[in-house]
Coordinates of C-alpha atoms in Angstrom, one line a residue:
M972 CA 8.8 -7.4 17.7
V973 CA 10.4 -4.1 18.9
S974 CA 13.6 -4.8 17.1
G975 CA 11.7 -5.6 14.0
F976 CA 9.8 -2.3 14.2
V977 CA 13.1 -0.4 14.8
I978 CA 14.7 -2.0 11.8
V979 CA 11.8 -1.4 9.5
A980 CA 11.4 2.2 10.7
M981 CA 15.1 3.0 10.2
L982 CA 15.1 1.4 6.8
T983 CA 11.9 3.2 5.9
V984 CA 13.4 6.5 6.9
V985 CA 16.4 5.8 4.6
S986 CA 14.0 4.6 1.8
K987 CA 11.9 7.8 2.2
A988 CA 15.1 9.9 2.1
V989 CA 16.0 8.3 -1.2
S990 CA 12.5 8.8 -2.4
F991 CA 12.6 12.4 -1.5
V992 CA 15.9 12.9 -3.4
K993 CA 14.1 11.3 -6.4
D994 CA 11.0 13.5 -6.0
A995 CA 13.2 16.6 -5.7
T996 CA 15.1 15.6 -8.8
V997 CA 11.9 15.0 -10.7
A998 CA 10.5 18.3 -9.5
R999 CA 13.6 20.2 -10.6
Q1000 CA 13.5 18.5 -14.0
F1001 CA 9.7 18.7 -14.7
G1002 CA 8.1 21.2 -12.2
I1003 CA 4.3 21.0 -12.7
S1004 CA 3.8 20.1 -16.3
D1005 CA 1.5 18.2 -18.6
A1006 CA 4.1 15.4 -19.1
L1007 CA 4.4 14.9 -15.3
D1008 CA 0.6 15.0 -15.0
A1009 CA 0.4 12.1 -17.5
F1010 CA 3.1 10.2 -15.7
M1011 CA 1.6 10.7 -12.3
F1012 CA -1.8 9.6 -13.4
S1013 CA -0.5 6.5 -15.1
F1014 CA 1.8 5.6 -12.2
A1015 CA -0.9 6.1 -9.6
L1016 CA -3.4 3.9 -11.6
L1017 CA -0.9 1.1 -12.2
T1018 CA 0.3 1.2 -8.6
F1019 CA -3.3 1.0 -7.5
I1020 CA -3.8 -2.1 -9.6
A1021 CA -0.6 -3.7 -8.4
A1022 CA -1.6 -3.0 -4.8
L1023 CA -5.1 -4.3 -5.5
I1024 CA -3.9 -7.6 -6.8
G1025 CA -0.9 -7.6 -4.5
G1026 CA -3.3 -7.0 -1.5
G1027 CA -5.7 -9.7 -2.3
L1028 CA -3.6 -12.9 -2.2
P1029 CA -1.0 -11.6 0.3
E1030 CA -3.6 -10.5 2.8
A1031 CA -5.2 -13.9 2.7
F1032 CA -1.8 -15.7 2.4
L1033 CA -0.1 -14.4 5.6
P1034 CA -2.7 -15.7 8.2
K1035 CA -3.0 -19.0 6.3
Y1036 CA 0.8 -19.3 6.1
A1037 CA 1.0 -18.8 9.9
E1038 CA -1.7 -21.4 10.5
V1039 CA 0.1 -24.0 8.3
M1040 CA 3.5 -23.2 9.8
H1041 CA 2.2 -23.6 13.4
Q1042 CA -0.3 -26.4 13.0
K1043 CA 1.1 -28.5 10.1
S1044 CA 4.7 -28.3 8.9
P1045 CA 7.3 -25.8 7.6
T1046 CA 7.6 -27.7 4.3
R1047 CA 4.0 -27.4 3.6
A1048 CA 4.1 -23.7 4.4
K1049 CA 7.0 -23.2 1.9
R1050 CA 5.0 -25.1 -0.7
L1051 CA 2.1 -22.8 0.0
G1052 CA 4.4 -19.8 -0.5
V1053 CA 5.7 -21.1 -3.9
Q1054 CA 2.3 -22.0 -5.3
S1055 CA 0.7 -18.7 -4.1
S1056 CA 3.5 -16.7 -5.7
L1057 CA 3.2 -18.5 -9.0
I1058 CA -0.6 -18.0 -9.1
H1059 CA -0.1 -14.4 -8.2
A1060 CA 2.4 -13.9 -11.1
L1061 CA 0.0 -15.5 -13.7
I1062 CA -2.8 -13.2 -12.6
L1063 CA -0.6 -10.1 -12.9
L1064 CA 0.6 -11.1 -16.4
F1065 CA -2.9 -11.6 -17.6
T1066 CA -3.9 -8.2 -16.1
A1067 CA -1.0 -6.5 -17.8
A1068 CA -2.0 -7.9 -21.2
L1069 CA -5.6 -6.8 -20.6
L1070 CA -4.6 -3.3 -19.6
F1071 CA -2.4 -2.9 -22.7
L1072 CA -5.5 -3.4 -24.8
L1073 CA -7.8 -1.3 -22.7
A1074 CA -5.4 1.6 -21.9
P1075 CA -7.1 4.2 -24.3
H1076 CA -10.5 3.5 -22.8
F1077 CA -9.2 3.8 -19.2
V1078 CA -7.5 7.1 -19.9
G1079 CA -10.3 8.6 -22.0
W1080 CA -12.9 7.8 -19.4
M1081 CA -10.9 8.9 -16.3
T1082 CA -9.1 12.0 -17.5
R1083 CA -11.9 14.2 -19.0
G1084 CA -9.9 17.3 -18.1
F1085 CA -6.9 16.3 -20.2
S1086 CA -6.4 17.5 -23.7
T1087 CA -6.3 14.9 -26.6
E1088 CA -2.5 15.2 -26.8
K1089 CA -2.2 14.8 -23.0
Q1090 CA -4.5 11.7 -23.1
A1091 CA -2.4 10.1 -25.9
L1092 CA 0.8 10.7 -23.8
A1093 CA -0.9 9.1 -20.8
V1094 CA -1.8 6.0 -22.8
G1095 CA 1.8 5.6 -24.0
V1096 CA 3.2 6.1 -20.5
M1097 CA 0.7 3.6 -19.1
R1098 CA 1.6 0.9 -21.6
D1099 CA 5.3 1.4 -21.0
L1100 CA 4.8 1.1 -17.2
L1101 CA 3.0 -2.2 -17.4
P1102 CA 6.2 -4.3 -16.6
F1103 CA 6.7 -2.1 -13.5
M1104 CA 3.1 -2.9 -12.4
A1105 CA 3.8 -6.7 -12.8
C1106 CA 7.1 -6.5 -10.8
L1107 CA 5.5 -4.4 -8.1
G1108 CA 2.6 -6.8 -7.7
I1109 CA 4.8 -9.9 -7.4
S1110 CA 7.0 -8.0 -4.9
Y1111 CA 4.0 -7.5 -2.6
Q1112 CA 3.6 -11.3 -2.5
L1113 CA 7.3 -12.0 -1.9
G1114 CA 7.6 -9.3 0.7
T1115 CA 4.6 -10.7 2.6
W1116 CA 6.2 -14.1 2.5
L1117 CA 9.4 -12.7 4.1
R1118 CA 7.4 -10.8 6.8
A1119 CA 5.4 -13.9 7.6
E1120 CA 8.7 -15.5 8.6
K1121 CA 9.7 -12.4 10.6
H1122 CA 12.4 -11.4 8.1
F1123 CA 11.7 -7.7 7.9
T1124 CA 15.0 -6.2 6.8
V1125 CA 15.1 -7.1 3.1
A1126 CA 11.4 -6.6 2.7
A1127 CA 11.7 -3.0 4.0
A1128 CA 15.0 -2.2 2.2
A1129 CA 14.3 -3.6 -1.2
P1130 CA 11.7 -1.0 -2.3
M1131 CA 14.3 1.8 -2.3
A1132 CA 15.8 0.2 -5.4
V1133 CA 13.0 1.9 -7.5
P1134 CA 13.9 5.6 -6.5
L1135 CA 17.6 4.8 -6.6
V1136 CA 17.4 3.6 -10.2
I1137 CA 15.2 6.5 -11.2
I1138 CA 17.7 9.0 -9.8
L1139 CA 20.5 7.3 -11.6
W1140 CA 18.6 7.2 -14.9
L1141 CA 17.8 11.0 -14.6
L1142 CA 21.4 11.8 -13.8
V1143 CA 22.9 9.8 -16.6
N1144 CA 20.4 11.3 -19.1
H1145 CA 20.2 14.8 -17.5
A1146 CA 20.7 16.7 -20.8
T1147 CA 18.0 14.9 -22.7
A1148 CA 15.8 13.7 -19.8
N1149 CA 12.0 13.6 -20.6
V1150 CA 9.1 11.5 -19.4
D1151 CA 10.4 8.4 -21.2
T1152 CA 13.5 8.6 -19.1
L1153 CA 11.3 8.6 -16.0
V1154 CA 9.4 5.6 -17.3
H1155 CA 12.4 3.6 -18.1
G1156 CA 14.0 4.3 -14.8
T1157 CA 10.8 3.2 -13.0
V1158 CA 10.6 -0.1 -14.9
A1159 CA 14.3 -0.9 -14.3
G1160 CA 13.9 -0.1 -10.6
G1161 CA 10.8 -2.3 -10.3
A1162 CA 12.7 -5.2 -11.9
L1163 CA 15.7 -4.8 -9.5
H1164 CA 13.3 -4.7 -6.5
L1165 CA 11.7 -8.0 -7.5
G1166 CA 15.1 -9.6 -8.3
I1167 CA 16.4 -8.8 -4.8
L1168 CA 13.4 -10.3 -3.1
M1169 CA 13.5 -13.5 -5.2
F1170 CA 17.3 -13.9 -4.5
V1171 CA 16.9 -13.5 -0.8
L1172 CA 13.9 -15.9 -0.6
W1173 CA 15.7 -18.5 -2.7
R1174 CA 18.8 -18.4 -0.4
R1175 CA 17.1 -17.9 3.0
D1176 CA 14.4 -20.5 2.7
G1177 CA 16.7 -23.0 1.0
L1178 CA 14.5 -23.3 -2.1
S1179 CA 15.8 -25.4 -4.9
P1180 CA 14.8 -26.1 -8.5
S1181 CA 13.7 -29.6 -7.5
F1182 CA 11.5 -28.3 -4.7
V1183 CA 9.9 -25.7 -7.0
L1184 CA 9.2 -28.4 -9.6
S1185 CA 7.7 -30.6 -7.0
C1186 CA 5.4 -27.7 -6.0
L1187 CA 4.1 -27.8 -9.6
K1188 CA 3.1 -31.4 -9.1
D1189 CA 2.0 -31.7 -5.5
W1190 CA -0.9 -29.4 -4.9
E1191 CA -1.0 -27.9 -1.4
P1192 CA -4.7 -28.2 -0.2
E1193 CA -4.4 -24.9 1.7
V1194 CA -3.9 -23.0 -1.5
R1195 CA -7.6 -23.2 -2.1
G1196 CA -8.2 -21.6 1.3
V1197 CA -5.9 -18.7 0.3
L1198 CA -7.7 -18.3 -3.0
R1199 CA -11.1 -18.3 -1.3
G1200 CA -9.9 -15.9 1.3
S1201 CA -8.3 -13.6 -1.2
V1202 CA -11.6 -12.9 -3.1
P1203 CA -13.1 -10.7 -0.3
F1204 CA -9.8 -8.9 0.2
L1205 CA -9.5 -8.4 -3.6
V1206 CA -13.0 -6.9 -3.7
A1207 CA -12.3 -4.7 -0.6
G1208 CA -8.9 -3.6 -2.0
A1209 CA -10.5 -2.7 -5.3
I1210 CA -13.0 -0.5 -3.5
F1211 CA -10.7 0.9 -0.9
N1212 CA -7.7 1.6 -3.0
M1213 CA -9.9 3.1 -5.7
A1214 CA -9.8 6.3 -3.6
V1215 CA -6.4 7.1 -4.9
V1216 CA -7.5 6.7 -8.5
I1217 CA -10.7 8.7 -7.8
D1218 CA -8.6 11.5 -6.3
Q1219 CA -6.3 11.6 -9.3
A1220 CA -9.2 11.4 -11.8
M1221 CA -11.2 14.2 -10.1
A1222 CA -8.1 16.3 -9.8
S1223 CA -7.7 16.1 -13.6
W1224 CA -11.0 18.0 -13.9
L1225 CA -9.5 21.0 -12.1
E1226 CA -6.9 23.5 -13.4
A1227 CA -3.8 22.3 -15.1
G1228 CA -1.2 20.8 -12.8
S1229 CA -3.7 19.7 -10.1
V1230 CA -2.8 16.0 -10.5
S1231 CA 0.9 16.8 -9.8
V1232 CA 0.0 19.2 -6.9
L1233 CA -2.0 16.5 -5.2
S1234 CA 0.8 13.9 -5.8
Y1235 CA 3.5 16.2 -4.3
S1236 CA 1.3 16.7 -1.2
D1237 CA 0.7 13.0 -0.8
K1238 CA 4.4 12.3 -1.1
V1239 CA 5.2 14.7 1.8
C1240 CA 2.4 13.1 4.0
G1241 CA 3.9 9.7 3.0
I1242 CA 7.1 10.6 4.7
I1243 CA 5.4 10.6 8.1
L1244 CA 3.3 7.6 7.3
A1245 CA 6.3 5.7 6.1
V1246 CA 8.0 5.9 9.6
T1247 CA 4.9 5.3 11.6
A1248 CA 2.0 3.4 9.9
A1249 CA 4.1 1.5 7.3
P1250 CA 6.6 -0.2 9.7
S1251 CA 4.0 -0.7 12.4
C1252 CA 1.6 -2.5 10.1
E1253 CA 4.4 -4.6 8.4
V1254 CA 5.8 -5.7 11.7
L1255 CA 2.7 -6.1 13.7
F1256 CA 0.6 -8.0 11.1
P1257 CA 2.4 -11.3 11.4
Y1258 CA 2.3 -11.0 15.2
F1259 CA -1.4 -10.3 15.1
A1260 CA -1.8 -13.3 12.8
D1261 CA 0.2 -15.5 15.2
K1262 CA -1.9 -14.5 18.3
V1263 CA -5.1 -15.1 16.4
A1264 CA -3.9 -18.5 15.3
R1265 CA -3.2 -19.3 19.0
R1266 CA -6.6 -17.7 20.1
D1267 CA -4.8 -15.2 22.3
W1268 CA -7.5 -12.5 22.2
L1269 CA -6.4 -10.6 25.3
G1270 CA -2.9 -10.4 23.7
V1271 CA -4.3 -9.0 20.5
K1272 CA -6.2 -6.3 22.5
R1273 CA -3.2 -5.3 24.6
Q1274 CA -0.9 -5.3 21.5
L1275 CA -3.3 -3.1 19.6
F1276 CA -3.7 -0.6 22.4
S1277 CA 0.0 -0.3 23.3
S1278 CA 1.0 0.0 19.6
A1279 CA -1.6 2.6 18.8
C1280 CA -0.7 4.8 21.8
I1281 CA 3.1 4.7 21.1
I1282 CA 2.8 5.4 17.4
L1283 CA 0.1 8.1 17.7
A1284 CA 2.2 9.9 20.4
A1285 CA 4.9 10.4 17.7
A1286 CA 2.7 11.0 14.7
L1287 CA 0.2 13.5 16.0
P1288 CA 2.7 16.3 16.8
A1289 CA 4.4 15.6 13.4
A1290 CA 1.1 16.0 11.6
L1291 CA 0.3 19.3 13.3
L1292 CA 3.8 20.7 12.5
L1293 CA 3.5 19.5 8.9
S1294 CA 0.2 21.4 8.6
L1295 CA 1.4 24.6 10.2
L1296 CA 4.8 24.7 8.4
A1297 CA 3.5 23.5 5.0
P1298 CA 4.8 26.5 2.9
W1299 CA 8.3 26.4 4.4
I1300 CA 8.5 22.6 4.1
I1301 CA 7.5 22.5 0.5
A1302 CA 9.9 25.4 -0.4
L1303 CA 12.7 23.6 1.4
L1304 CA 12.0 20.2 -0.3
F1305 CA 11.1 21.2 -3.9
E1306 CA 11.5 24.9 -4.7
R1307 CA 14.3 24.8 -7.3
G1308 CA 14.7 24.6 -11.0
S1309 CA 11.3 24.3 -12.7
F1310 CA 9.5 24.2 -9.4
T1311 CA 8.6 27.9 -8.7
A1312 CA 7.3 29.8 -5.7
E1313 CA 3.8 29.7 -7.2
N1314 CA 4.0 25.9 -7.3
T1315 CA 5.1 25.9 -3.7
Q1316 CA 2.0 27.8 -2.6
R1317 CA -0.3 25.5 -4.5
V1318 CA 1.1 22.4 -3.0
A1319 CA 1.3 24.0 0.5
D1320 CA -2.4 24.8 0.4
V1321 CA -3.2 21.2 -0.3
L1322 CA -0.7 19.9 2.3
R1323 CA -2.3 22.0 5.1
F1324 CA -5.4 19.8 4.9
G1325 CA -3.7 16.5 3.8
A1326 CA -1.4 16.4 6.9
L1327 CA -4.4 16.1 9.2
Q1328 CA -5.2 12.6 7.8
I1329 CA -2.1 11.1 9.4
P1330 CA -3.3 10.2 12.9
F1331 CA -6.6 8.8 11.6
Y1332 CA -4.8 6.8 8.9
I1333 CA -2.4 5.2 11.4
L1334 CA -5.2 4.2 13.9
G1335 CA -7.4 2.8 11.1
S1336 CA -4.5 0.9 9.6
L1337 CA -3.7 -0.8 12.8
A1338 CA -7.3 -1.7 13.6
S1339 CA -7.9 -3.0 10.1
R1340 CA -4.8 -5.2 10.3
V1341 CA -6.4 -6.9 13.3
A1342 CA -9.6 -7.3 11.4
V1343 CA -7.7 -8.9 8.5
A1344 CA -5.8 -11.3 10.9
M1345 CA -9.2 -12.3 12.3
R1346 CA -10.5 -12.8 8.8
A1347 CA -13.4 -10.4 9.2
T1348 CA -13.8 -10.2 5.4
R1349 CA -17.4 -8.9 5.4
F1350 CA -16.5 -6.0 7.6
I1351 CA -13.5 -5.1 5.3
I1352 CA -15.7 -5.0 2.3
V1353 CA -18.3 -2.8 4.1
L1354 CA -15.5 -0.5 5.4
A1355 CA -14.0 -0.2 1.9
S1356 CA -17.4 0.6 0.4
V1357 CA -18.2 3.3 2.9
A1358 CA -14.7 4.8 2.3
V1359 CA -14.9 5.0 -1.5
V1360 CA -18.5 6.4 -1.5
G1361 CA -17.6 8.9 1.1
N1362 CA -14.4 9.8 -0.8
A1363 CA -16.1 10.5 -4.1
T1364 CA -19.0 12.4 -2.4
F1365 CA -16.7 14.6 -0.2
N1366 CA -14.4 15.2 -3.2
W1367 CA -17.3 16.5 -5.3
L1368 CA -18.6 18.7 -2.6
L1369 CA -15.3 20.2 -1.4
M1370 CA -13.4 20.6 -4.6
Q1371 CA -16.1 23.0 -5.9
R1372 CA -14.9 25.5 -3.3
Y1373 CA -11.4 24.5 -2.4
G1374 CA -10.1 22.9 -5.6
A1375 CA -7.3 20.3 -5.0
A1376 CA -7.2 21.2 -1.3
G1377 CA -10.8 20.1 -1.1
I1378 CA -9.8 16.6 -2.3
A1379 CA -7.2 16.5 0.5
L1380 CA -9.8 17.6 3.1
S1381 CA -12.1 14.9 1.8
T1382 CA -9.4 12.3 2.5
V1383 CA -9.1 13.5 6.1
L1384 CA -12.9 13.0 6.7
V1385 CA -12.8 9.6 5.1
Q1386 CA -9.8 8.4 7.2
M1387 CA -11.5 9.7 10.4
I1388 CA -14.7 7.8 9.6
S1389 CA -12.8 4.6 8.6
A1390 CA -10.7 4.7 11.8
A1391 CA -13.7 5.0 14.0
M1392 CA -15.5 2.2 12.3
S1393 CA -12.4 -0.1 12.4
C1394 CA -11.7 0.5 16.1
I1395 CA -15.3 0.0 17.2
F1396 CA -15.7 -3.2 15.2
V1397 CA -12.4 -4.8 16.3
L1398 CA -13.0 -4.1 20.0
R1399 CA -16.4 -5.6 19.8
M1400 CA -15.1 -8.6 18.0
I1401 CA -12.3 -9.1 20.6
R1402 CA -14.9 -8.7 23.4
S1403 CA -17.1 -11.4 21.8
K1404 CA -14.1 -13.8 21.4
L1405 CA -13.1 -13.3 25.1
G1406 CA -16.8 -13.9 26.1
E1407 CA -16.8 -17.2 24.1
A1408 CA -13.5 -18.3 25.6
A1409 CA -14.8 -17.5 29.2
A1410 CA -18.0 -19.4 28.5
S1411 CA -16.1 -22.4 27.2
E1412 CA -13.9 -22.4 30.4
R1413 CA -16.9 -22.4 32.6
V1414 CA -18.4 -25.4 30.8
D1415 CA -15.1 -27.3 31.1
E1416 CA -15.0 -26.6 34.9
K1417 CA -18.4 -28.1 35.5
P1418 CA -18.3 -31.6 37.1
G1419 CA -18.7 -34.3 34.4
A1420 CA -18.0 -31.9 31.6

């Protein structure tokens, strides 16, 4: 588990370094502009939809995969993986076709602050990015399959294909680079990311055309369990991940460039989260699922406490430094080319608040992973509902006074509430399971039991 965490953390650092180079290249080329606003909005919306669909099936898939692998057979587990992936792909393709038709309505409804020309640009960008959304969504499923088998390296390294290809696209077309260049690089990177995961799974799991064809004929009964289990996570993901879209949409109501400002701040916070929350959740989730499958509740509790303490010890100082040194960090990372000193100050004002979400985000993510592994679907839906309502409410109240920085502060408050709710619920649930196990042991020890 430790080696998996180290590998994922190191690869995530490299991936974030590549992403930073990509962000710096984009900032130098576009600064804070209407074209970048249109791209950022469309990219955020489609990433949200991919994560939504990519979070429903995979979240339900991993615990069920662990159960089939341990209690039934590896062959049935692989069949479950193939069939779940095919169903996932069909859902994504249908969603992409629907979004192509509804793109003008989505953009018109969510970007009231955009001009007519800017809205038309966003519609075109969204339609062009739909193949990226499909590739990203399927990649979530395949990456979860690899992590379920404790193969973390490729799952953590493959996502850097997207920023690498974007950088290459912008460099090759430097003289004539525009938002279309950014879109085409993103789509090509998403296709490469998906291709890498498919190739590795095909080779590592010994899949063959005959086995895949047999999966189309022999229906794995546990697929129904995955589909039933995915519905609550799909609903919860739709509610919880909607916060990103709400933030982007409400930022579009503010002064020009606010969507880009918020996006730049989120990217910097993402650097810290990428080396703490992301690898910890990716690595720990399958181990949590294994312990739950074995009913090792004390092990789940110990693992949650030890992991949270270690990760927070590193993340909390980093979050405070990020908040204090925000202007210097933004200037160092982005202030060149079209990204001016005024842009630096705008992003730094948002980052000062946004950085404070990091410790709460990490704690909430770990606790919610335990809840997912324990299949506490009702709680996940309640948590997501509270988060999205709180996010919209706090956004509206705080953006009136602080602008885009108010949206960042709203995120901090929502993450704090979500983390507290998740920890309290999980600890109570573990205590209940331990009590049930102790009661069962006492009954077994009675004479004649």
